[in-house]
Tab-separated table of C-alpha atoms and ligand atoms in Angstrom:
chain	number	residue	atom	x	y	z
G	16	MET	CA	-30.986	7.671	-0.141
G	17	SER	CA	-32.092	5.471	-2.407
G	18	ASN	CA	-33.119	1.849	-0.661
G	19	ALA	CA	-32.637	0.005	-4.298
G	20	VAL	CA	-29.423	-2.013	-3.677
G	21	ARG	CA	-29.850	-4.496	-1.386
G	22	ARG	CA	-27.619	-6.542	-0.822
G	23	ILE	CA	-22.984	-6.109	-1.721
G	24	GLY	CA	-20.185	-8.071	-1.613
G	25	VAL	CA	-16.528	-7.080	0.203
G	26	LEU	CA	-13.420	-7.997	-0.935
G	27	THR	CA	-9.808	-8.056	-0.424
G	28	SER	CA	-7.188	-8.463	-2.819
G	29	GLY	CA	-3.901	-8.248	-3.909
G	30	GLY	CA	-1.095	-7.803	-0.960
G	31	ASP	CA	-2.730	-7.583	2.071
G	32	ALA	CA	-1.788	-3.627	3.935
G	33	PRO	CA	-3.192	-2.736	7.853
G	34	GLY	CA	-6.069	-0.948	7.683
G	35	MET	CA	-8.426	-3.410	5.002
G	36	ASN	CA	-10.071	-4.924	8.291
G	37	ALA	CA	-10.737	-1.561	9.011
G	38	ALA	CA	-12.150	-1.023	6.188
G	39	ILE	CA	-14.123	-4.192	5.937
G	40	ARG	CA	-15.736	-3.554	9.004
G	41	ALA	CA	-17.160	0.452	8.227
G	42	VAL	CA	-18.592	-1.395	5.019
G	43	VAL	CA	-20.131	-3.827	7.034
G	44	ARG	CA	-21.315	-1.117	9.783
G	45	THR	CA	-22.512	1.649	6.887
G	46	ALA	CA	-24.427	-1.051	4.837
G	47	LEU	CA	-26.352	-2.395	7.655
G	48	HIS	CA	-27.064	0.993	8.951
G	49	MET	CA	-28.713	1.350	5.784
G	50	GLY	CA	-30.761	-1.618	5.463
G	51	ILE	CA	-28.294	-3.521	3.053
G	52	GLU	CA	-26.835	-6.890	3.804
G	53	CYS	CA	-23.303	-7.621	3.175
G	54	ILE	CA	-21.677	-9.859	2.102
G	55	GLY	CA	-17.353	-11.006	2.544
G	56	ILE	CA	-15.973	-12.512	-0.521
G	57	ARG	CA	-12.773	-14.942	1.124
G	58	ARG	CA	-9.777	-14.485	-0.717
G	59	GLY	CA	-10.277	-11.548	-4.180
G	60	TYR	CA	-11.422	-12.910	-6.928
G	61	HIS	CA	-10.525	-15.709	-6.379
G	62	GLY	CA	-13.115	-16.172	-3.635
G	63	LEU	CA	-15.606	-14.288	-6.404
G	64	ILE	CA	-15.664	-16.625	-9.178
G	65	ASN	CA	-15.565	-19.660	-6.823
G	66	GLY	CA	-18.522	-19.090	-4.228
G	67	ASP	CA	-16.174	-18.471	-1.337
G	68	PHE	CA	-18.027	-16.408	0.843
G	69	VAL	CA	-19.260	-15.362	4.676
G	70	PRO	CA	-21.964	-13.124	5.501
G	71	LEU	CA	-21.283	-10.378	7.706
G	72	ASP	CA	-23.152	-8.941	10.442
G	73	PHE	CA	-22.109	-6.289	13.203
G	74	GLU	CA	-21.067	-8.597	15.735
G	75	SER	CA	-18.293	-10.054	12.957
G	76	VAL	CA	-16.597	-7.212	12.618
G	77	SER	CA	-16.217	-5.774	15.991
G	78	GLY	CA	-13.004	-5.135	17.187
G	79	LEU	CA	-11.700	-5.476	13.829
G	80	SER	CA	-10.375	-1.788	13.003
G	81	ARG	CA	-7.621	-2.700	15.199
G	82	ARG	CA	-6.146	-5.832	13.384
G	83	GLY	CA	-3.581	-6.437	10.436
G	84	GLY	CA	-3.925	-8.601	7.738
G	85	THR	CA	-7.685	-9.068	6.176
G	86	MET	CA	-9.972	-11.434	8.055
G	87	LEU	CA	-11.195	-11.692	4.275
G	88	TYR	CA	-8.191	-13.771	2.814
G	89	SER	CA	-6.224	-12.152	0.079
G	90	ALA	CA	-5.480	-13.120	-2.812
G	91	ARG	CA	-3.797	-12.713	-6.705
G	92	SER	CA	-6.143	-14.977	-8.789
G	93	LYS	CA	-4.475	-15.747	-12.248
G	94	GLU	CA	-8.202	-17.111	-13.184
G	95	PHE	CA	-9.237	-14.220	-13.142
G	96	MET	CA	-7.466	-12.358	-15.842
G	97	THR	CA	-9.498	-14.608	-18.293
G	98	GLU	CA	-12.899	-13.638	-19.627
G	99	ALA	CA	-13.884	-17.456	-18.553
G	100	GLY	CA	-12.663	-16.338	-15.512
G	101	GLN	CA	-14.472	-13.263	-14.918
G	102	ASP	CA	-17.944	-14.467	-16.833
G	103	ARG	CA	-17.754	-17.172	-13.347
G	104	ALA	CA	-17.413	-14.151	-10.691
G	105	VAL	CA	-20.266	-12.146	-12.599
G	106	ALA	CA	-22.190	-15.872	-12.232
G	107	THR	CA	-21.378	-15.689	-8.599
G	108	CYS	CA	-22.933	-11.929	-7.959
G	109	LYS	CA	-25.526	-13.204	-9.700
G	110	LEU	CA	-26.374	-16.145	-7.692
G	111	LEU	CA	-25.904	-14.169	-4.529
G	112	GLY	CA	-27.737	-11.310	-5.658
G	113	LEU	CA	-25.057	-8.937	-4.948
G	114	GLU	CA	-25.557	-5.553	-6.588
G	115	GLY	CA	-22.401	-3.800	-5.559
G	116	ILE	CA	-18.787	-5.030	-4.842
G	117	VAL	CA	-16.424	-3.052	-2.902
G	118	GLY	CA	-12.679	-3.690	-3.329
G	119	ILE	CA	-10.037	-3.227	-0.988
G	120	GLY	CA	-6.559	-3.215	-2.840
G	121	GLY	CA	-4.032	-1.925	-5.344
G	122	ASP	CA	-4.527	-0.982	-9.322
G	123	GLY	CA	-5.022	-4.610	-9.834
G	124	THR	CA	-7.752	-4.695	-8.013
G	125	PHE	CA	-9.196	-2.172	-9.236
G	126	ARG	CA	-8.724	-3.526	-13.029
G	127	GLY	CA	-10.311	-6.332	-11.809
G	128	LEU	CA	-13.417	-3.981	-10.689
G	129	LEU	CA	-13.192	-2.859	-14.237
G	130	GLU	CA	-14.170	-6.191	-16.003
G	131	LEU	CA	-17.039	-6.972	-13.482
G	132	SER	CA	-18.521	-3.293	-13.730
G	133	ARG	CA	-18.061	-3.983	-18.316
G	134	ARG	CA	-20.834	-6.833	-16.680
G	135	GLY	CA	-23.417	-4.624	-15.516
G	136	VAL	CA	-21.697	-5.213	-11.605
G	137	ALA	CA	-21.485	-2.120	-9.659
G	138	VAL	CA	-18.195	-1.755	-8.361
G	139	VAL	CA	-16.390	0.702	-5.488
G	140	GLY	CA	-13.012	0.715	-5.424
G	141	ILE	CA	-10.993	1.617	-1.641
G	142	PRO	CA	-6.957	2.234	-1.743
G	143	GLY	CA	-5.632	-0.277	0.202
G	144	THR	CA	-1.665	-0.653	-0.295
G	145	ILE	CA	1.610	-0.358	1.557
G	146	ASP	CA	3.090	0.853	-1.661
G	147	ASN	CA	1.140	4.524	-1.877
G	148	ASP	CA	0.984	4.334	-5.921
G	149	ILE	CA	-2.185	5.338	-5.952
G	150	ALA	CA	-2.109	8.580	-8.295
G	151	CYS	CA	-5.737	9.622	-7.020
G	152	SER	CA	-5.467	9.238	-3.563
G	153	THR	CA	-2.358	11.203	-1.654
G	154	ASN	CA	-2.151	8.344	0.706
G	155	THR	CA	-3.285	4.038	0.504
G	156	ILE	CA	-5.137	2.357	3.575
G	157	GLY	CA	-1.828	0.942	5.354
G	158	PHE	CA	1.635	3.350	4.007
G	159	ASP	CA	0.839	4.637	7.351
G	160	THR	CA	1.244	1.829	9.345
G	161	ALA	CA	3.895	0.591	6.316
G	162	CYS	CA	6.405	3.728	7.354
G	163	ASN	CA	5.926	3.684	11.343
G	164	THR	CA	7.066	-0.570	11.246
G	165	ALA	CA	9.893	0.255	8.381
G	166	LEU	CA	11.160	3.124	10.670
G	167	GLU	CA	10.510	1.479	14.364
G	168	CYS	CA	13.266	-1.575	12.360
G	169	ILE	CA	15.796	1.408	11.200
G	170	ASP	CA	15.625	2.694	14.336
G	171	LYS	CA	16.784	-0.542	15.987
G	172	LEU	CA	18.993	-1.289	13.759
G	173	ARG	CA	20.935	1.708	13.757
G	174	ASP	CA	21.371	1.548	17.441
G	175	THR	CA	23.542	-1.722	16.626
G	176	MET	CA	25.417	-0.120	13.744
G	177	GLN	CA	26.593	2.860	16.135
G	178	SER	CA	27.753	0.277	18.234
G	179	HIS	CA	29.960	-1.195	15.535
G	180	GLU	CA	30.558	1.644	14.051
G	181	ARG	CA	29.360	-0.467	10.453
G	182	CYS	CA	27.013	0.865	7.785
G	183	SER	CA	23.571	-0.376	7.496
G	184	VAL	CA	21.827	-1.257	3.844
G	185	VAL	CA	17.840	-1.759	4.169
G	186	GLU	CA	15.960	-2.687	1.412
G	187	VAL	CA	12.635	-1.655	1.869
G	188	MET	CA	8.996	-2.754	-0.103
G	189	GLY	CA	7.177	-0.302	-2.762
G	190	ARG	CA	7.187	-2.515	-5.763
G	191	HIS	CA	8.050	0.294	-8.488
G	192	ALA	CA	7.387	2.873	-6.490
G	193	GLY	CA	9.855	4.480	-3.945
G	194	HIS	CA	7.322	6.170	-1.466
G	195	LEU	CA	8.020	4.341	1.307
G	196	ALA	CA	11.780	4.455	0.811
G	197	MET	CA	11.860	8.340	0.604
G	198	TYR	CA	9.466	9.038	3.583
G	199	VAL	CA	11.131	6.065	5.778
G	200	GLY	CA	14.466	7.699	4.517
G	201	VAL	CA	13.772	10.698	6.054
G	202	ALA	CA	12.436	10.332	8.619
G	203	SER	CA	14.091	8.107	10.146
G	204	GLY	CA	17.474	10.862	8.813
G	205	ALA	CA	19.378	8.095	6.769
G	206	THR	CA	22.704	8.547	5.180
G	207	CYS	CA	20.844	8.443	1.300
G	208	VAL	CA	17.701	7.657	0.002
G	209	LEU	CA	17.615	5.046	-3.446
G	210	VAL	CA	14.410	5.713	-5.323
G	211	PRO	CA	13.436	3.522	-8.854
G	212	GLU	CA	11.821	7.233	-9.797
G	213	ARG	CA	15.080	8.516	-10.209
G	214	PRO	CA	18.603	7.566	-11.361
G	215	VAL	CA	21.304	5.893	-9.391
G	216	ASP	CA	24.956	6.921	-9.740
G	217	ILE	CA	26.284	4.969	-6.076
G	218	GLU	CA	29.600	7.727	-6.822
G	219	LYS	CA	27.284	10.713	-5.860
G	220	ASP	CA	24.512	9.315	-4.742
G	221	VAL	CA	25.748	6.316	-2.410
G	222	ILE	CA	29.149	7.227	-1.499
G	223	GLU	CA	30.031	10.657	-1.338
G	224	PRO	CA	27.574	10.794	1.186
G	225	ILE	CA	28.135	8.881	3.503
G	226	ARG	CA	32.091	10.603	3.062
G	227	ARG	CA	30.306	13.621	3.946
G	228	SER	CA	28.746	11.798	6.631
G	229	ARG	CA	32.080	10.400	7.345
G	230	LEU	CA	33.856	14.251	7.408
G	231	GLY	CA	31.332	15.800	9.519
G	232	GLY	CA	32.422	13.169	12.393
G	233	ARG	CA	30.359	9.614	11.849
G	234	THR	CA	30.920	6.641	11.855
G	235	HIS	CA	28.301	4.756	11.369
G	236	PHE	CA	25.774	4.567	8.418
G	237	MET	CA	22.346	4.079	7.207
G	238	VAL	CA	21.577	3.501	3.096
G	239	ILE	CA	17.710	2.545	1.880
G	240	VAL	CA	17.336	1.395	-0.839
G	241	ALA	CA	13.739	0.620	-2.457
G	242	GLU	CA	13.234	-2.798	-3.750
G	243	GLY	CA	12.153	-1.295	-6.670
G	244	VAL	CA	15.943	-0.280	-7.194
G	245	GLY	CA	17.303	-3.774	-6.931
G	246	SER	CA	19.062	-5.801	-4.626
G	247	ALA	CA	20.446	-4.270	-1.384
G	248	TYR	CA	22.884	-6.419	-1.491
G	249	ASP	CA	24.460	-5.344	-4.511
G	250	VAL	CA	24.477	-1.971	-3.554
G	251	ALA	CA	26.470	-3.346	-0.233
G	252	LYS	CA	28.697	-5.388	-2.353
G	253	GLN	CA	29.650	-2.127	-4.171
G	254	ILE	CA	29.811	0.386	-0.326
G	255	THR	CA	32.476	-2.559	0.681
G	256	GLU	CA	34.695	-2.827	-2.394
G	257	ILE	CA	35.033	0.731	-2.630
G	258	THR	CA	35.068	2.173	0.772
G	259	ALA	CA	35.908	-0.863	3.339
G	260	LEU	CA	32.850	0.139	5.297
G	261	ASP	CA	31.944	-2.919	7.440
G	262	THR	CA	28.250	-3.362	5.759
G	263	ARG	CA	25.019	-5.095	6.918
G	264	VAL	CA	21.711	-6.013	5.239
G	265	THR	CA	18.457	-6.096	5.913
G	266	VAL	CA	15.473	-6.473	3.759
G	267	LEU	CA	12.544	-5.820	6.077
G	268	GLY	CA	10.501	-7.364	3.849
G	269	HIS	CA	6.846	-8.558	4.403
G	270	VAL	CA	7.064	-7.196	7.670
G	271	GLN	CA	6.356	-3.980	6.671
G	272	ARG	CA	2.939	-5.972	5.424
G	273	GLY	CA	1.481	-6.979	9.311
G	274	GLY	CA	0.846	-4.655	12.275
G	275	ALA	CA	-1.964	-3.265	13.580
G	276	PRO	CA	-2.833	-0.007	11.714
G	277	THR	CA	-1.705	3.116	12.797
G	278	ALA	CA	-4.466	5.992	13.760
G	279	ARG	CA	-4.435	7.134	10.558
G	280	ASP	CA	-5.401	4.285	8.623
G	281	ARG	CA	-7.887	3.624	10.829
G	282	VAL	CA	-9.475	6.645	10.102
G	283	ALA	CA	-8.870	6.816	6.332
G	284	ALA	CA	-10.098	2.637	5.791
G	285	THR	CA	-13.646	3.663	8.201
G	286	TYR	CA	-14.316	6.978	5.811
G	287	MET	CA	-13.099	5.083	2.518
G	288	GLY	CA	-15.099	2.198	3.557
G	289	TYR	CA	-18.334	4.423	4.649
G	290	GLU	CA	-17.783	6.586	1.517
G	291	SER	CA	-17.726	3.663	-0.565
G	292	VAL	CA	-20.930	2.166	0.954
G	293	ARG	CA	-22.876	5.302	0.414
G	294	LEU	CA	-21.707	5.713	-3.163
G	295	LEU	CA	-23.371	2.736	-4.161
G	296	THR	CA	-26.701	3.275	-2.579
G	297	GLU	CA	-26.996	6.398	-3.963
G	298	GLY	CA	-26.336	4.773	-7.547
G	299	LYS	CA	-23.158	5.531	-8.311
G	300	THR	CA	-20.741	2.747	-9.663
G	301	ASN	CA	-17.042	2.774	-11.480
G	302	ARG	CA	-15.707	4.825	-7.982
G	303	VAL	CA	-12.566	4.574	-6.404
G	304	VAL	CA	-13.167	6.103	-3.060
G	305	CYS	CA	-9.783	8.253	-1.827
G	306	VAL	CA	-8.329	11.060	0.050
G	307	GLN	CA	-6.688	14.367	-1.346
G	308	GLY	CA	-5.305	16.236	1.578
G	309	ASP	CA	-8.131	16.110	4.378
G	310	THR	CA	-10.591	15.430	1.556
G	311	TYR	CA	-12.893	12.767	0.771
G	312	VAL	CA	-13.563	12.365	-3.011
G	313	ASP	CA	-14.058	9.733	-6.071
G	314	TYR	CA	-12.484	9.120	-9.441
G	315	ASP	CA	-13.790	7.682	-12.537
G	316	ILE	CA	-11.953	3.846	-11.795
G	317	ASN	CA	-10.193	4.567	-15.668
G	318	GLU	CA	-9.693	7.799	-14.686
G	319	ALA	CA	-7.826	6.350	-11.365
G	320	LEU	CA	-5.783	4.541	-13.437
G	321	SER	CA	-4.223	6.333	-16.374
G	322	MET	CA	-3.084	8.978	-13.578
G	323	LYS	CA	0.578	8.053	-13.153
G	324	LYS	CA	1.662	9.246	-9.138
G	325	GLY	CA	5.055	10.684	-9.071
G	326	LEU	CA	7.493	11.042	-6.215
G	327	ASP	CA	6.567	13.767	-3.748
G	328	GLU	CA	8.706	16.655	-5.178
G	329	GLN	CA	9.255	18.435	-2.156
G	330	THR	CA	10.108	15.024	0.143
G	331	TYR	CA	11.949	14.476	-2.081
G	332	THR	CA	13.919	17.890	-2.000
G	333	VAL	CA	14.172	17.782	1.740
G	334	MET	CA	15.532	14.862	1.727
G	335	GLN	CA	18.407	15.858	-1.224
G	336	ALA	CA	18.871	18.994	0.974
G	337	LEU	CA	20.018	16.279	4.271
G	338	THR	CA	21.928	13.757	2.238
G	339	GLY	CA	23.379	15.369	-1.036
G	340	VAL	CA	21.626	12.517	-3.260
G	341	GLY	CA	20.817	13.627	-6.177
G	342	SER	CA	22.650	16.763	-6.759
G	343	HIS	CA	24.684	15.669	-10.051
G	344	ASN	CA	26.913	18.158	-10.439
T	408	F6P	O1	1.975	-4.440	-3.513
T	408	F6P	C1	2.932	-4.335	-1.789
T	408	F6P	C2	4.044	-5.579	-1.894
T	408	F6P	O2	4.041	-5.654	-0.547
T	408	F6P	C3	4.690	-4.496	-2.365
T	408	F6P	O3	5.840	-3.455	-2.212
T	408	F6P	C4	5.680	-6.307	-2.853
T	408	F6P	O4	6.637	-5.900	-4.013
T	408	F6P	C5	5.014	-7.007	-3.531
T	408	F6P	O5	3.662	-6.908	-2.655
T	408	F6P	C6	5.025	-8.347	-2.227
T	408	F6P	O6	4.535	-9.497	-2.373
T	408	F6P	P1	4.178	-10.797	-2.427
T	408	F6P	O7	3.046	-10.125	-0.945
T	408	F6P	O8	3.446	-11.561	-3.003
T	408	F6P	O9	5.573	-11.308	-1.937
């Protein structure tokens, strides 16, 4: 292990995700273990531009694994998208003597790290987003917790939908990706799941599964809509127009981003935090730490950003078999 690195910074950027705190804790504790000082940069790249920082010691990250959100705050910085903003961020790194930055977030965070790296700062990214849309990693930190949070809400909705024999239309987050919707749909035994990665035909993908379910004896229905497909209100309107079912819309929204992280997210965040510091101490830069199955690996950030993550075909096939969605014949 090289002792060349003396001080690093850690930041969280973009939408927060449960497990980010556990990753911060792991970065700080690993750094201290390796004789490296760790500075928390608050409010993501906005904070890096403005010199908004907090020195982090062993005790300051104590008890953090179980806490949702991010103790460093998060932001989406418009200024950092400009050359001037990026120059100012690098000037802060120089002023504080930060020899490396660990950035926890999604693809926007990684693009930001690339800009720092182009200007000579060593960087490592950790994928933290509930959307699970980082291609090089099977799972991103926060995805598992968000799935469980959404599932808990849907299970509760199901009780009241059953009592009133209604059709629930639930919109889940995921930005342009349907991973969250699909996993939650499979886990909750939804009537159908609509994802942006596949064309949506209301008659075949929604009405027909509802019909099949009704013919099977069911009198309440659960339709999951990924936000990337469009508004759950539009889907509900069409269901009511065609079937006259009593529909209710629930947009789960930001509740999916909160809560204590699951064991899986905490462990992944901890491993990734450890790996990120280890890479910096080995003189590596421009890397993303990710998990493939149960194995932790790292990728060049450019390569990671150029990779495309499709829907998990196996899960989609299972979902199709159980709901009939996508069986356009
Ligand atoms: O990327 C995470 C995410 O929660 C997406 O699922 C969602 O589209 C977006 O962030 C919401 O962003 P904001 O918190 O800015 O409303």
